[in-house]
Short mmCIF file of C-alpha atoms in Angstrom, two decimals:
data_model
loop_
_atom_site.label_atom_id
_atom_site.label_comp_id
_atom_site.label_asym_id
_atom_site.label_seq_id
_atom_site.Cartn_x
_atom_site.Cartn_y
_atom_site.Cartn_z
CA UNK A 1 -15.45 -24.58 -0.30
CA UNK A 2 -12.03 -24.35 -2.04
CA UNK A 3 -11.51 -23.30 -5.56
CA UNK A 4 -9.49 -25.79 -7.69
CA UNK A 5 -5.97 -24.36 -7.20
CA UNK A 6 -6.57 -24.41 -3.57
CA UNK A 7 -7.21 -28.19 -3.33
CA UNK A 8 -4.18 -28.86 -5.73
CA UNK A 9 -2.14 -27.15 -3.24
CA UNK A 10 -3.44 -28.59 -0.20
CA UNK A 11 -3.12 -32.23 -1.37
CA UNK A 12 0.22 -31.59 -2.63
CA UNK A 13 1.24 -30.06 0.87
CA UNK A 14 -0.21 -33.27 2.77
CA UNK A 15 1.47 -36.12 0.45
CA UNK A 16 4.98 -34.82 0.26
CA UNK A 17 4.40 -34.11 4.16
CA UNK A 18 3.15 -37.94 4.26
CA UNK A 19 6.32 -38.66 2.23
CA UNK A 20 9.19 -37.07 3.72
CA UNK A 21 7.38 -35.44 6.78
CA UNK A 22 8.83 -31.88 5.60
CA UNK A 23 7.01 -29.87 3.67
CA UNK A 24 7.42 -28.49 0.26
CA UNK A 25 9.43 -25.24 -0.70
CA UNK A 26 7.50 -22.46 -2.26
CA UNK A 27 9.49 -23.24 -5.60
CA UNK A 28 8.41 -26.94 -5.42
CA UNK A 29 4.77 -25.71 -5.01
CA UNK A 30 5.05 -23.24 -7.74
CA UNK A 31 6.21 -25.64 -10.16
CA UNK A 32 3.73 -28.46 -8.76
CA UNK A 33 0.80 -26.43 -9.68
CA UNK A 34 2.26 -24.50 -12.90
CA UNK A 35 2.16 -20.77 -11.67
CA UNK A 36 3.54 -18.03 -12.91
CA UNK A 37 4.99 -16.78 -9.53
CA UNK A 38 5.81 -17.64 -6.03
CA UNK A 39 3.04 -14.60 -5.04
CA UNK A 40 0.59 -16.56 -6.32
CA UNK A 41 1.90 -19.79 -3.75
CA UNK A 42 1.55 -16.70 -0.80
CA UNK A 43 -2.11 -16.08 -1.88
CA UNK A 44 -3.11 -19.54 -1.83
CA UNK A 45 -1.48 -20.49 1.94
CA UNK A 46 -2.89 -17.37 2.98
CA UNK A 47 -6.38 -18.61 1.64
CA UNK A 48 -6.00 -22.45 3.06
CA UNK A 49 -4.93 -20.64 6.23
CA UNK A 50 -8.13 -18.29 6.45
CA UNK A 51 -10.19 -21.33 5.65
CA UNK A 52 -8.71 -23.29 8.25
CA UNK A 53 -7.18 -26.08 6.50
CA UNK A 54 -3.53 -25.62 7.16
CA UNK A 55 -1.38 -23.52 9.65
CA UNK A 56 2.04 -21.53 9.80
CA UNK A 57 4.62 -22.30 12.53
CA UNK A 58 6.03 -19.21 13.82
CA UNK A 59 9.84 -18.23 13.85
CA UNK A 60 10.50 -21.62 11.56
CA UNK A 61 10.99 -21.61 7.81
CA UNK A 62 9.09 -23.77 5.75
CA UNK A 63 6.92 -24.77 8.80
CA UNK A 64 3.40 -25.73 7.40
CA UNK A 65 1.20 -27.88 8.90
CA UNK A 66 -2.44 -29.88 7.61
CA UNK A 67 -5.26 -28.93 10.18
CA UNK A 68 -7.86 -30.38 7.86
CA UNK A 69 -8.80 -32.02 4.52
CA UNK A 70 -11.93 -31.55 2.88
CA UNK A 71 -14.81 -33.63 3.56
CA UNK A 72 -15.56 -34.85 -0.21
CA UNK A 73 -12.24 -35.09 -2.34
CA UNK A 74 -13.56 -34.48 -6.22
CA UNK A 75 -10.90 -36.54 -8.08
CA UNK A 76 -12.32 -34.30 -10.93
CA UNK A 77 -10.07 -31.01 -9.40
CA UNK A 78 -6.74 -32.53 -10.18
CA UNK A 79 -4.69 -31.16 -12.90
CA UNK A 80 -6.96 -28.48 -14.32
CA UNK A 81 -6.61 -25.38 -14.18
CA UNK A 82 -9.00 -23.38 -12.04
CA UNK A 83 -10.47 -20.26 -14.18
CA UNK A 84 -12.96 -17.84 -12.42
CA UNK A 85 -15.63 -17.70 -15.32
CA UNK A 86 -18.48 -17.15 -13.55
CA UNK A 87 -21.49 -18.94 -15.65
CA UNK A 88 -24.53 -17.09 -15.32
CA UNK A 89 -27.54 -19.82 -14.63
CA UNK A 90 -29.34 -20.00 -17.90
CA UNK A 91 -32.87 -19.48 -18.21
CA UNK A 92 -34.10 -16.31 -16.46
CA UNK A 93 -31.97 -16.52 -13.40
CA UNK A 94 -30.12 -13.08 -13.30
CA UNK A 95 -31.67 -11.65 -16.41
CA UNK A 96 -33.62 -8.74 -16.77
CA UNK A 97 -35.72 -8.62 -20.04
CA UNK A 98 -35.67 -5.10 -22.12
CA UNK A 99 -39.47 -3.46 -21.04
CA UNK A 100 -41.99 -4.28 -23.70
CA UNK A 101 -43.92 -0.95 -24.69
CA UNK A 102 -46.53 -0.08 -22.57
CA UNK A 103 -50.20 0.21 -23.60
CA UNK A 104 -53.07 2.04 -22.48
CA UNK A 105 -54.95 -1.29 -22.61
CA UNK A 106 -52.23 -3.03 -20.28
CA UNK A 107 -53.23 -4.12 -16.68
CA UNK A 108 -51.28 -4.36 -13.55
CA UNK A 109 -47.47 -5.56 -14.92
CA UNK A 110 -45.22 -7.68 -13.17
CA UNK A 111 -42.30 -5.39 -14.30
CA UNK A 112 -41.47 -4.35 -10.20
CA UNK A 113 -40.93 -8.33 -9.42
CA UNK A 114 -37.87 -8.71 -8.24
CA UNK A 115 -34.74 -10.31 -9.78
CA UNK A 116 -33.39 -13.49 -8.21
CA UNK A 117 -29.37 -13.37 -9.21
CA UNK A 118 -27.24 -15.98 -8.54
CA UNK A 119 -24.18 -15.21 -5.91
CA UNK A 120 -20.73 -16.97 -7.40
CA UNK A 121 -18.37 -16.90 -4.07
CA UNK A 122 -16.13 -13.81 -3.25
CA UNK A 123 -14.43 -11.38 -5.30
CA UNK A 124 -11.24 -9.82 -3.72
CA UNK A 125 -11.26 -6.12 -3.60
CA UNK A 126 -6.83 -6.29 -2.16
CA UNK A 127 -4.45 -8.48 -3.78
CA UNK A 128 -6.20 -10.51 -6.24
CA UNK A 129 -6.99 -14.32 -5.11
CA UNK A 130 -8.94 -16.82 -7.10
CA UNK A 131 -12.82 -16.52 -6.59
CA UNK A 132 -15.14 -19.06 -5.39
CA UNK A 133 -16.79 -20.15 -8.96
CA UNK A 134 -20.06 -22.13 -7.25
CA UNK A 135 -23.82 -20.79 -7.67
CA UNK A 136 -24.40 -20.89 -3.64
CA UNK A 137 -27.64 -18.89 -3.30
CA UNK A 138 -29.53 -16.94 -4.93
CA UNK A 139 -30.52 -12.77 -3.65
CA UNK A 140 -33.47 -10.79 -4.80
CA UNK A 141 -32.26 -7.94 -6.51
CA UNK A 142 -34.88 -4.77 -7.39
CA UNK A 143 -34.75 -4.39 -11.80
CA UNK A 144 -34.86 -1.36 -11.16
CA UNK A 145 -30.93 -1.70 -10.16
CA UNK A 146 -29.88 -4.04 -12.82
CA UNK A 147 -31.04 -2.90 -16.48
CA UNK A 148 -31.15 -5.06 -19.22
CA UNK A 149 -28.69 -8.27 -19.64
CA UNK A 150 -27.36 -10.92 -17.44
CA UNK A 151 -26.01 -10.71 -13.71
CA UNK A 152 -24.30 -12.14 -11.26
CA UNK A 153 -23.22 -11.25 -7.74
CA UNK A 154 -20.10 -11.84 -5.96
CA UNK A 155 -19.41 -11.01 -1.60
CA UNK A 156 -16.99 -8.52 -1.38
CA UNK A 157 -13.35 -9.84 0.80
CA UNK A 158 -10.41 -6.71 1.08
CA UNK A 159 -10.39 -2.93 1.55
CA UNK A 160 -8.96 -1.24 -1.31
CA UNK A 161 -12.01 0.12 -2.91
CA UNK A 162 -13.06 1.91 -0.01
CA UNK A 163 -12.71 4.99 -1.29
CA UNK A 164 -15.31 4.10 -4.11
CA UNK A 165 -17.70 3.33 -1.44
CA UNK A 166 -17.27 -0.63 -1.76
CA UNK A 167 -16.19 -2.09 2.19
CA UNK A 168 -15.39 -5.71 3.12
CA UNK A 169 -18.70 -7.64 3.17
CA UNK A 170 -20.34 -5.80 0.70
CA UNK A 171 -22.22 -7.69 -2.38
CA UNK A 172 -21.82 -6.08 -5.59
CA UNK A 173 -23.58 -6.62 -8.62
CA UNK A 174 -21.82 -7.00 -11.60
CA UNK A 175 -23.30 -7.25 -15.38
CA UNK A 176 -22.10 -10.20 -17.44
CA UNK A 177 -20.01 -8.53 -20.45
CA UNK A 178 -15.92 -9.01 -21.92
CA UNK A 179 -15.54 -5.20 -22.33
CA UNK A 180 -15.69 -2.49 -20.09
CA UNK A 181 -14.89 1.63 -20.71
CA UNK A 182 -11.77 2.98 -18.77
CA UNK A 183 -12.98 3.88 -15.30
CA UNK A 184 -15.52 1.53 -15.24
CA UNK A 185 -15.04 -0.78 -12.13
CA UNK A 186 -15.20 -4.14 -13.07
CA UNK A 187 -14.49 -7.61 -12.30
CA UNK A 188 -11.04 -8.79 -13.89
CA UNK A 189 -9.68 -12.22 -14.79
CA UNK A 190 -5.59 -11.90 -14.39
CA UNK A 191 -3.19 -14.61 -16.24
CA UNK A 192 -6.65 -17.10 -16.21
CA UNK A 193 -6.47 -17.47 -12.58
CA UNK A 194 -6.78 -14.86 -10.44
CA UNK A 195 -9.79 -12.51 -10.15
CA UNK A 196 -10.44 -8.78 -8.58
CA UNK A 197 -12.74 -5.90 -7.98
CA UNK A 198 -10.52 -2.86 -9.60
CA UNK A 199 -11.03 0.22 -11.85
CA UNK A 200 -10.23 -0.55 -15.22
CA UNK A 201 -7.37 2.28 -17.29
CA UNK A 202 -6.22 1.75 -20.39
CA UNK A 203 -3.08 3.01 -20.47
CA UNK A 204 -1.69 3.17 -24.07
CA UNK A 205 -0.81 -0.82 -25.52
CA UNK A 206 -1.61 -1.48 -21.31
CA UNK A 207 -3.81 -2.24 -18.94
CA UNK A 208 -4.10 -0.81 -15.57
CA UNK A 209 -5.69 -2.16 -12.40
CA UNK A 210 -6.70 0.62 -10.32
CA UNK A 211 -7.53 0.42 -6.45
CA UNK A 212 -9.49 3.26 -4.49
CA UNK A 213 -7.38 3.03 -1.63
CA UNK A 214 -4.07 4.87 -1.42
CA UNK A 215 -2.38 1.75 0.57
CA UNK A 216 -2.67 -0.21 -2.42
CA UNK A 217 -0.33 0.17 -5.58
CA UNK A 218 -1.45 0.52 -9.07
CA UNK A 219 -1.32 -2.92 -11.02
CA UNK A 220 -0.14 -3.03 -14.97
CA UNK A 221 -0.43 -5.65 -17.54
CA UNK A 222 -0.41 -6.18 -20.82
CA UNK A 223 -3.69 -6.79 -22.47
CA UNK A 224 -3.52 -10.72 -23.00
CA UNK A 225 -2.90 -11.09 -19.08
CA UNK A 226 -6.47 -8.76 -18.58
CA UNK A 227 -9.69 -10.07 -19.35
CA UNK A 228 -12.95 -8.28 -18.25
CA UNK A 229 -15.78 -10.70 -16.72
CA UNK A 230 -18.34 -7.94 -15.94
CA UNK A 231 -19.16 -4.75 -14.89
CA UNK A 232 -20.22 -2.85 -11.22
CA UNK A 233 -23.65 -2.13 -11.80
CA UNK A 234 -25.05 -2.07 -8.04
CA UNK A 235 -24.02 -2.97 -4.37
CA UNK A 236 -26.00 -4.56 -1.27
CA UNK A 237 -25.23 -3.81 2.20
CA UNK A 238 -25.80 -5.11 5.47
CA UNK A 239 -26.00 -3.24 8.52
#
């Protein structure tokens, strides 16, 4: 599964290479897909690369070359933008209900049931990369973790939240909300296309991006570039 930006870039890669045979510079693909900055180019190879659809030539610049395409092309990905707003299933999917008030009269309540929550892709917990935005399963989830309000999960990729207890492969479980206290962890939407797992500071008129790893750096933006998509309420691991 590739996110929108992802496809963009890979089709663009294979016509100009169809075209000319050579592949595109990093400032042609910047431009071609309308980003901000040649990092966020890196993050995308990087991603096509880990997913198997294209591969770097060592020891030659600009040496790209199309392993794959995907199996369905959706015409609908080209040209729009790809935002990570992860759209919590409507309905009771990933919401817990406040408790009603309990009675004397009451018989055996359903209240310990679990929760099915809907997981949206991967998050990075590293350098931020555009998450996966599809429902693909759903997990059972204890209420007891969750609280009131509307979840979603997302499968942990990177290391720098270690140090907060949160390790590559990891699922975390993250409330649906636009606002989060400083040092809250929380999922965050940067410049409408990239999305992480960080601590959230407010630092003045800015907002920091806060790793729990001391090999990762400290990220600040202004407000407008920031926006919160939910908050860590619970994690899942595997062993």
């Amino acid at each position: 599964m590739l996110t929108r930006k992802q496809h963009e870039l890979l089709m663009f890669i294979h016509e100009r290479m169809k075209e000319s045979g050579i592949p595109p510079s990093f400032d042609e693909m910047k431009e071609a897909l309308d980003l901000a900055s040649k990092s966020g180019i890196h993050r995308l190879i990087t991603a096509l690369e880990e997913r198997g659809f294209i591969r770097r030539l060592p020891n030659r610049a600009r040496a790209l070359e199309v392993v794959k395409l995907p199996d369905s092309m959706n015409p609908s990905l080209g040209g729009r933008k790809a935002r990570f707003e992860p759209s919590v299933i409507e309905g009771n999917l990933g919401r817990v209900a406040a408790p009603p008030p309990r009675s004397e009269t009451s018989g055996d309540s359903d209240s310990g049931r679990p929760v099915s929550v809907p997981v949206m892709g991967r998050i990075a917990a590293g350098v931020p990369i555009e998450a996966i935005q599809t429902h693909s399963h759903t997990i059972a989830v204890p209420p007891e973790m969750l609280g009131a309000g509307e979840h979603f999960a997302l499968e942990v990729r990177g290391d720098s939240m270690i140090e907060a207890g949160i390790f590559d492969g990891d699922t975390v479980l993250i409330k649906k909300q636009d606002s989060a206290g400083t040092g809250d962890i929380v999922v965050a939407l940067v410049d409408d296309e990239e999305a992480t797992l960080k601590r959230l500071r407010r630092r003045g008129n800015s907002i920091a991006l806060e790793a729990a790893n001391p090999a990762y750096e400290t990220r600040i933006f202004g407000p407008e570039r920031v926006k919160v998509q939910g908050r860590l309420v619970g994690l899942l691991r595997k062993y």
